[in-house]
């Protein structure tokens, strides 16, 4: 479900792509699109092409998926300056043709099936484990191809297992904060720049004899802010919570695009 955004540029000799945030392929009330953060959309062009980075099973797969922003419709919630108590959500509604091209290799998470649970019972997030997913801006490598005819750029993404260290609400919006450790014993990035707009997930597992399987994965929020380094070993990543996604965002989608 996770994608990364790439901003594209070119000169006389070559084309280039740079990390520009993350998102999650979702379906809301039958509309296919990309759930992300508002500040990520603010940095994307309103018109022109944007690269979409996917995370295939084979990391050697070459990609060239281009999304024309003029063929999308964008809904943003929140405005700068963004901080730990401000909304920072966006939904990019895709044209049916673009959604169809993505569905060849990717899935769209149907959020509508979790809405009642999120708003009435709430996600307990105490079973299974918690993780955040997205593109990592500092994990970029560049090399010339074997044929020497073009350059290859490799982009890295992460599903990082974490834990919730703080939960709070402000003016009807809910927030969840995750602890991320990048001490010398771990192979994690020093900065989570690029993961903004990615998903906060609760992975539910079940045991069948000696086997452990994934029973369900619930999208519980959207990453949008990281703290400064604390105690030289970790950061705190702030996410919009499920009430914001399944409540505020859904309501805005229904008002913008009535069924």
mmCIF file of C-alpha atoms in Angstrom:
data_model
loop_
_atom_site.group_PDB
_atom_site.id
_atom_site.type_symbol
_atom_site.label_atom_id
_atom_site.label_comp_id
_atom_site.label_asym_id
_atom_site.label_seq_id
_atom_site.Cartn_x
_atom_site.Cartn_y
_atom_site.Cartn_z
ATOM 1 C CA UNK A 1 0.000 0.000 0.000
ATOM 2 C CA UNK A 2 2.902 2.370 0.640
ATOM 3 C CA UNK A 3 4.283 4.681 -2.049
ATOM 4 C CA UNK A 4 6.849 7.442 -2.206
ATOM 5 C CA UNK A 5 6.619 10.708 -4.121
ATOM 6 C CA UNK A 6 9.483 11.851 -6.348
ATOM 7 C CA UNK A 7 9.929 15.342 -7.742
ATOM 8 C CA UNK A 8 11.308 15.272 -11.281
ATOM 9 C CA UNK A 9 13.717 17.606 -13.002
ATOM 10 C CA UNK A 10 15.820 17.568 -16.143
ATOM 11 C CA UNK A 11 18.570 19.442 -17.933
ATOM 12 C CA UNK A 12 20.206 19.048 -21.311
ATOM 13 C CA UNK A 13 22.120 15.918 -20.307
ATOM 14 C CA UNK A 14 19.939 13.965 -17.899
ATOM 15 C CA UNK A 15 16.773 13.579 -15.852
ATOM 16 C CA UNK A 16 16.741 13.419 -12.076
ATOM 17 C CA UNK A 17 14.346 12.438 -9.275
ATOM 18 C CA UNK A 18 14.394 13.395 -5.603
ATOM 19 C CA UNK A 19 12.410 12.092 -2.577
ATOM 20 C CA UNK A 20 9.352 14.214 -1.794
ATOM 21 C CA UNK A 21 7.413 12.395 0.921
ATOM 22 C CA UNK A 22 5.256 9.309 1.233
ATOM 23 C CA UNK A 23 1.660 8.173 1.004
ATOM 24 C CA UNK A 24 -0.693 5.211 1.273
ATOM 25 C CA UNK A 25 -2.872 3.875 -1.528
ATOM 26 C CA UNK A 26 -6.404 3.854 -0.104
ATOM 27 C CA UNK A 27 -10.044 3.687 -1.114
ATOM 28 C CA UNK A 28 -12.499 6.011 0.662
ATOM 29 C CA UNK A 29 -16.203 5.595 -0.132
ATOM 30 C CA UNK A 30 -15.250 3.986 -3.432
ATOM 31 C CA UNK A 31 -12.805 6.736 -4.448
ATOM 32 C CA UNK A 32 -9.252 5.531 -5.069
ATOM 33 C CA UNK A 33 -6.470 7.851 -4.075
ATOM 34 C CA UNK A 34 -3.368 8.543 -2.023
ATOM 35 C CA UNK A 35 -3.606 9.399 1.669
ATOM 36 C CA UNK A 36 -0.741 11.642 2.749
ATOM 37 C CA UNK A 37 0.138 14.788 4.696
ATOM 38 C CA UNK A 38 -0.926 18.274 3.603
ATOM 39 C CA UNK A 39 2.617 19.638 3.802
ATOM 40 C CA UNK A 40 3.773 16.892 1.422
ATOM 41 C CA UNK A 41 1.181 17.989 -1.154
ATOM 42 C CA UNK A 42 2.215 21.611 -0.659
ATOM 43 C CA UNK A 43 5.678 20.711 -1.944
ATOM 44 C CA UNK A 44 4.370 18.887 -5.024
ATOM 45 C CA UNK A 45 3.617 20.794 -8.228
ATOM 46 C CA UNK A 46 -0.043 21.629 -8.873
ATOM 47 C CA UNK A 47 0.521 20.860 -12.552
ATOM 48 C CA UNK A 48 3.075 18.670 -14.237
ATOM 49 C CA UNK A 49 4.552 15.277 -13.520
ATOM 50 C CA UNK A 50 5.365 13.559 -10.234
ATOM 51 C CA UNK A 51 7.135 10.229 -9.882
ATOM 52 C CA UNK A 52 5.486 7.476 -7.835
ATOM 53 C CA UNK A 53 7.890 5.111 -6.073
ATOM 54 C CA UNK A 54 6.560 1.650 -5.251
ATOM 55 C CA UNK A 55 8.131 -1.055 -3.114
ATOM 56 C CA UNK A 56 8.027 -4.347 -5.054
ATOM 57 C CA UNK A 57 9.021 -7.764 -3.751
ATOM 58 C CA UNK A 58 12.012 -7.654 -6.103
ATOM 59 C CA UNK A 59 14.113 -4.618 -5.140
ATOM 60 C CA UNK A 60 15.945 -4.740 -8.486
ATOM 61 C CA UNK A 61 12.778 -3.855 -10.412
ATOM 62 C CA UNK A 62 13.224 -0.712 -12.521
ATOM 63 C CA UNK A 63 10.339 1.731 -12.192
ATOM 64 C CA UNK A 64 9.064 4.659 -14.190
ATOM 65 C CA UNK A 65 5.562 5.457 -12.942
ATOM 66 C CA UNK A 66 4.597 9.048 -13.725
ATOM 67 C CA UNK A 67 1.508 10.769 -12.307
ATOM 68 C CA UNK A 68 0.208 13.944 -13.945
ATOM 69 C CA UNK A 69 -1.027 16.173 -11.127
ATOM 70 C CA UNK A 70 -3.526 17.979 -13.366
ATOM 71 C CA UNK A 71 -5.405 14.669 -13.640
ATOM 72 C CA UNK A 72 -5.870 14.501 -9.860
ATOM 73 C CA UNK A 73 -8.107 16.296 -7.368
ATOM 74 C CA UNK A 74 -6.541 17.302 -4.080
ATOM 75 C CA UNK A 75 -8.179 17.740 -0.678
ATOM 76 C CA UNK A 76 -6.041 19.269 2.086
ATOM 77 C CA UNK A 77 -6.841 19.642 5.783
ATOM 78 C CA UNK A 78 -4.690 22.031 7.774
ATOM 79 C CA UNK A 79 -2.428 24.929 6.891
ATOM 80 C CA UNK A 80 1.105 25.991 7.807
ATOM 81 C CA UNK A 81 2.762 26.371 10.168
ATOM 82 C CA UNK A 82 2.314 22.695 11.102
ATOM 83 C CA UNK A 83 3.129 21.570 14.636
ATOM 84 C CA UNK A 84 2.283 18.815 17.125
ATOM 85 C CA UNK A 85 -1.279 20.081 17.594
ATOM 86 C CA UNK A 86 -2.275 21.087 14.077
ATOM 87 C CA UNK A 87 -4.041 19.034 11.365
ATOM 88 C CA UNK A 88 -1.836 17.912 8.503
ATOM 89 C CA UNK A 89 -3.771 15.559 6.223
ATOM 90 C CA UNK A 90 -4.448 15.285 2.497
ATOM 91 C CA UNK A 91 -6.209 12.981 0.042
ATOM 92 C CA UNK A 92 -5.203 12.932 -3.612
ATOM 93 C CA UNK A 93 -8.121 11.559 -5.611
ATOM 94 C CA UNK A 94 -6.794 9.654 -8.611
ATOM 95 C CA UNK A 95 -8.196 9.410 -12.109
ATOM 96 C CA UNK A 96 -9.596 5.931 -12.767
ATOM 97 C CA UNK A 97 -6.910 5.264 -15.379
ATOM 98 C CA UNK A 98 -4.058 6.075 -12.970
ATOM 99 C CA UNK A 99 -5.639 3.992 -10.211
ATOM 100 C CA UNK A 100 -6.007 1.111 -12.644
ATOM 101 C CA UNK A 101 -2.339 1.288 -13.616
ATOM 102 C CA UNK A 102 -1.321 1.182 -9.950
ATOM 103 C CA UNK A 103 -3.591 -1.774 -9.244
ATOM 104 C CA UNK A 104 -1.589 -3.912 -11.664
ATOM 105 C CA UNK A 105 1.114 -4.293 -8.983
ATOM 106 C CA UNK A 106 -0.269 -2.593 -5.875
ATOM 107 C CA UNK A 107 -3.274 -2.773 -3.566
ATOM 108 C CA UNK A 108 -5.521 0.001 -2.278
ATOM 109 C CA UNK A 109 -6.510 -0.295 1.384
ATOM 110 C CA UNK A 110 -10.293 -0.009 1.738
ATOM 111 C CA UNK A 111 -10.606 2.347 4.710
ATOM 112 C CA UNK A 112 -14.405 2.365 4.641
ATOM 113 C CA UNK A 113 -14.537 -1.127 6.143
ATOM 114 C CA UNK A 114 -12.724 0.082 9.275
ATOM 115 C CA UNK A 115 -14.583 3.354 9.796
ATOM 116 C CA UNK A 116 -17.285 2.144 12.201
ATOM 117 C CA UNK A 117 -14.720 0.348 14.346
ATOM 118 C CA UNK A 118 -12.435 3.368 14.426
ATOM 119 C CA UNK A 119 -15.186 5.813 15.422
ATOM 120 C CA UNK A 120 -17.238 3.665 17.808
ATOM 121 C CA UNK A 121 -14.956 1.104 19.384
ATOM 122 C CA UNK A 122 -11.624 2.729 18.581
ATOM 123 C CA UNK A 123 -8.461 0.920 17.614
ATOM 124 C CA UNK A 124 -6.970 -0.525 20.798
ATOM 125 C CA UNK A 125 -3.589 -1.041 19.099
ATOM 126 C CA UNK A 126 -2.598 -3.378 21.933
ATOM 127 C CA UNK A 127 -2.499 -6.616 19.939
ATOM 128 C CA UNK A 128 0.084 -7.434 17.317
ATOM 129 C CA UNK A 129 2.614 -4.686 16.756
ATOM 130 C CA UNK A 130 2.867 -1.060 15.611
ATOM 131 C CA UNK A 131 4.887 0.187 12.660
ATOM 132 C CA UNK A 132 5.358 3.258 10.484
ATOM 133 C CA UNK A 133 6.067 3.002 6.764
ATOM 134 C CA UNK A 134 7.377 5.291 4.073
ATOM 135 C CA UNK A 135 10.215 6.531 1.945
ATOM 136 C CA UNK A 136 13.506 7.473 3.637
ATOM 137 C CA UNK A 137 15.048 10.569 2.107
ATOM 138 C CA UNK A 138 18.622 9.784 3.131
ATOM 139 C CA UNK A 139 18.522 6.284 1.637
ATOM 140 C CA UNK A 140 19.302 7.257 -1.938
ATOM 141 C CA UNK A 141 22.069 5.735 -4.047
ATOM 142 C CA UNK A 142 23.103 6.478 -7.608
ATOM 143 C CA UNK A 143 25.100 4.353 -10.014
ATOM 144 C CA UNK A 144 25.699 4.021 -13.720
ATOM 145 C CA UNK A 145 24.070 1.049 -15.424
ATOM 146 C CA UNK A 146 26.074 -1.868 -16.782
ATOM 147 C CA UNK A 147 25.425 -0.684 -20.320
ATOM 148 C CA UNK A 148 26.789 2.767 -19.351
ATOM 149 C CA UNK A 149 23.885 4.294 -21.300
ATOM 150 C CA UNK A 150 21.953 5.646 -18.325
ATOM 151 C CA UNK A 151 22.070 6.198 -14.587
ATOM 152 C CA UNK A 152 20.132 4.204 -12.022
ATOM 153 C CA UNK A 153 18.942 5.770 -8.800
ATOM 154 C CA UNK A 154 17.922 3.570 -5.871
ATOM 155 C CA UNK A 155 15.464 4.803 -3.260
ATOM 156 C CA UNK A 156 14.941 3.140 0.102
ATOM 157 C CA UNK A 157 11.822 2.678 2.192
ATOM 158 C CA UNK A 158 11.194 1.384 5.679
ATOM 159 C CA UNK A 159 8.549 -0.372 7.701
ATOM 160 C CA UNK A 160 9.854 0.376 11.183
ATOM 161 C CA UNK A 161 8.421 -1.456 14.160
ATOM 162 C CA UNK A 162 7.785 1.013 16.953
ATOM 163 C CA UNK A 163 5.603 1.669 19.988
ATOM 164 C CA UNK A 164 3.168 4.404 21.010
ATOM 165 C CA UNK A 165 4.648 6.617 23.724
ATOM 166 C CA UNK A 166 1.988 9.345 23.839
ATOM 167 C CA UNK A 167 -1.627 9.932 22.727
ATOM 168 C CA UNK A 168 -3.632 13.166 22.930
ATOM 169 C CA UNK A 169 -6.393 15.221 21.311
ATOM 170 C CA UNK A 170 -6.607 18.894 20.389
ATOM 171 C CA UNK A 171 -9.686 20.660 19.034
ATOM 172 C CA UNK A 172 -11.208 17.435 17.762
ATOM 173 C CA UNK A 173 -8.029 16.073 16.186
ATOM 174 C CA UNK A 174 -6.203 13.105 17.658
ATOM 175 C CA UNK A 175 -2.481 12.420 17.621
ATOM 176 C CA UNK A 176 -0.231 9.467 18.356
ATOM 177 C CA UNK A 177 3.493 9.674 18.934
ATOM 178 C CA UNK A 178 5.924 6.847 18.208
ATOM 179 C CA UNK A 179 9.398 6.240 19.576
ATOM 180 C CA UNK A 180 12.069 5.526 16.939
ATOM 181 C CA UNK A 181 15.552 4.431 17.966
ATOM 182 C CA UNK A 182 18.640 4.854 15.786
ATOM 183 C CA UNK A 183 21.376 3.852 18.211
ATOM 184 C CA UNK A 184 24.471 2.120 16.894
ATOM 185 C CA UNK A 185 22.917 -1.307 17.431
ATOM 186 C CA UNK A 186 20.208 -0.647 14.851
ATOM 187 C CA UNK A 187 20.273 -0.160 11.083
ATOM 188 C CA UNK A 188 17.823 2.707 10.999
ATOM 189 C CA UNK A 189 18.135 6.165 9.434
ATOM 190 C CA UNK A 190 19.283 9.151 11.454
ATOM 191 C CA UNK A 191 16.384 11.152 10.024
ATOM 192 C CA UNK A 192 12.884 10.119 8.993
ATOM 193 C CA UNK A 193 12.650 12.928 6.460
ATOM 194 C CA UNK A 194 10.763 11.581 3.459
ATOM 195 C CA UNK A 195 8.445 9.414 5.551
ATOM 196 C CA UNK A 196 5.974 12.278 6.058
ATOM 197 C CA UNK A 197 2.610 11.201 4.688
ATOM 198 C CA UNK A 198 3.337 7.514 5.272
ATOM 199 C CA UNK A 199 1.154 5.231 7.326
ATOM 200 C CA UNK A 200 0.910 4.288 10.990
ATOM 201 C CA UNK A 201 -0.079 0.617 11.007
ATOM 202 C CA UNK A 202 -1.318 -1.920 13.528
ATOM 203 C CA UNK A 203 -0.371 -5.399 12.314
ATOM 204 C CA UNK A 204 -2.562 -8.087 13.884
ATOM 205 C CA UNK A 205 -0.988 -11.533 14.073
ATOM 206 C CA UNK A 206 -2.402 -14.959 14.855
ATOM 207 C CA UNK A 207 -0.847 -18.268 15.760
ATOM 208 C CA UNK A 208 -1.739 -21.494 14.001
ATOM 209 C CA UNK A 209 0.253 -24.210 15.688
ATOM 210 C CA UNK A 210 3.876 -23.247 15.232
ATOM 211 C CA UNK A 211 3.106 -20.762 12.481
ATOM 212 C CA UNK A 212 2.583 -17.048 13.011
ATOM 213 C CA UNK A 213 0.534 -15.316 10.300
ATOM 214 C CA UNK A 214 -0.710 -11.788 9.628
ATOM 215 C CA UNK A 215 -4.446 -11.796 10.356
ATOM 216 C CA UNK A 216 -5.075 -8.143 9.485
ATOM 217 C CA UNK A 217 -3.368 -4.794 9.020
ATOM 218 C CA UNK A 218 -5.175 -1.644 10.082
ATOM 219 C CA UNK A 219 -4.189 1.824 8.967
ATOM 220 C CA UNK A 220 -4.318 3.876 12.165
ATOM 221 C CA UNK A 221 -2.809 7.197 11.188
ATOM 222 C CA UNK A 222 -0.545 9.320 9.006
ATOM 223 C CA UNK A 223 3.043 10.331 9.789
ATOM 224 C CA UNK A 224 3.686 14.073 9.544
ATOM 225 C CA UNK A 225 6.300 15.329 12.024
ATOM 226 C CA UNK A 226 9.557 14.197 13.629
ATOM 227 C CA UNK A 227 11.210 15.692 16.695
ATOM 228 C CA UNK A 228 14.807 16.747 17.105
ATOM 229 C CA UNK A 229 17.222 14.075 18.294
ATOM 230 C CA UNK A 230 16.666 13.229 21.951
ATOM 231 C CA UNK A 231 19.374 11.844 24.221
ATOM 232 C CA UNK A 232 21.509 11.266 21.103
ATOM 233 C CA UNK A 233 19.701 7.989 20.359
ATOM 234 C CA UNK A 234 16.092 8.528 19.304
ATOM 235 C CA UNK A 235 13.373 10.738 17.921
ATOM 236 C CA UNK A 236 9.622 10.973 18.422
ATOM 237 C CA UNK A 237 7.484 10.773 15.283
ATOM 238 C CA UNK A 238 4.025 12.384 15.486
ATOM 239 C CA UNK A 239 1.095 10.954 13.503
ATOM 240 C CA UNK A 240 -2.492 11.984 12.905
ATOM 241 C CA UNK A 241 -4.612 9.386 14.672
ATOM 242 C CA UNK A 242 -7.580 7.257 13.565
ATOM 243 C CA UNK A 243 -10.237 9.768 14.686
ATOM 244 C CA UNK A 244 -8.657 12.366 12.409
ATOM 245 C CA UNK A 245 -8.426 9.973 9.449
ATOM 246 C CA UNK A 246 -11.743 8.125 9.774
ATOM 247 C CA UNK A 247 -13.650 11.096 11.166
ATOM 248 C CA UNK A 248 -12.371 14.463 9.943
ATOM 249 C CA UNK A 249 -10.959 13.281 6.620
ATOM 250 C CA UNK A 250 -13.917 11.058 5.745
ATOM 251 C CA UNK A 251 -16.324 13.912 6.475
ATOM 252 C CA UNK A 252 -14.335 16.249 4.234
ATOM 253 C CA UNK A 253 -14.269 13.662 1.433
ATOM 254 C CA UNK A 254 -18.057 13.187 1.687
ATOM 255 C CA UNK A 255 -18.605 16.951 1.483
ATOM 256 C CA UNK A 256 -16.228 17.362 -1.456
ATOM 257 C CA UNK A 257 -17.380 14.303 -3.433
ATOM 258 C CA UNK A 258 -20.901 13.214 -2.431
ATOM 259 C CA UNK A 259 -21.716 9.649 -3.381
#
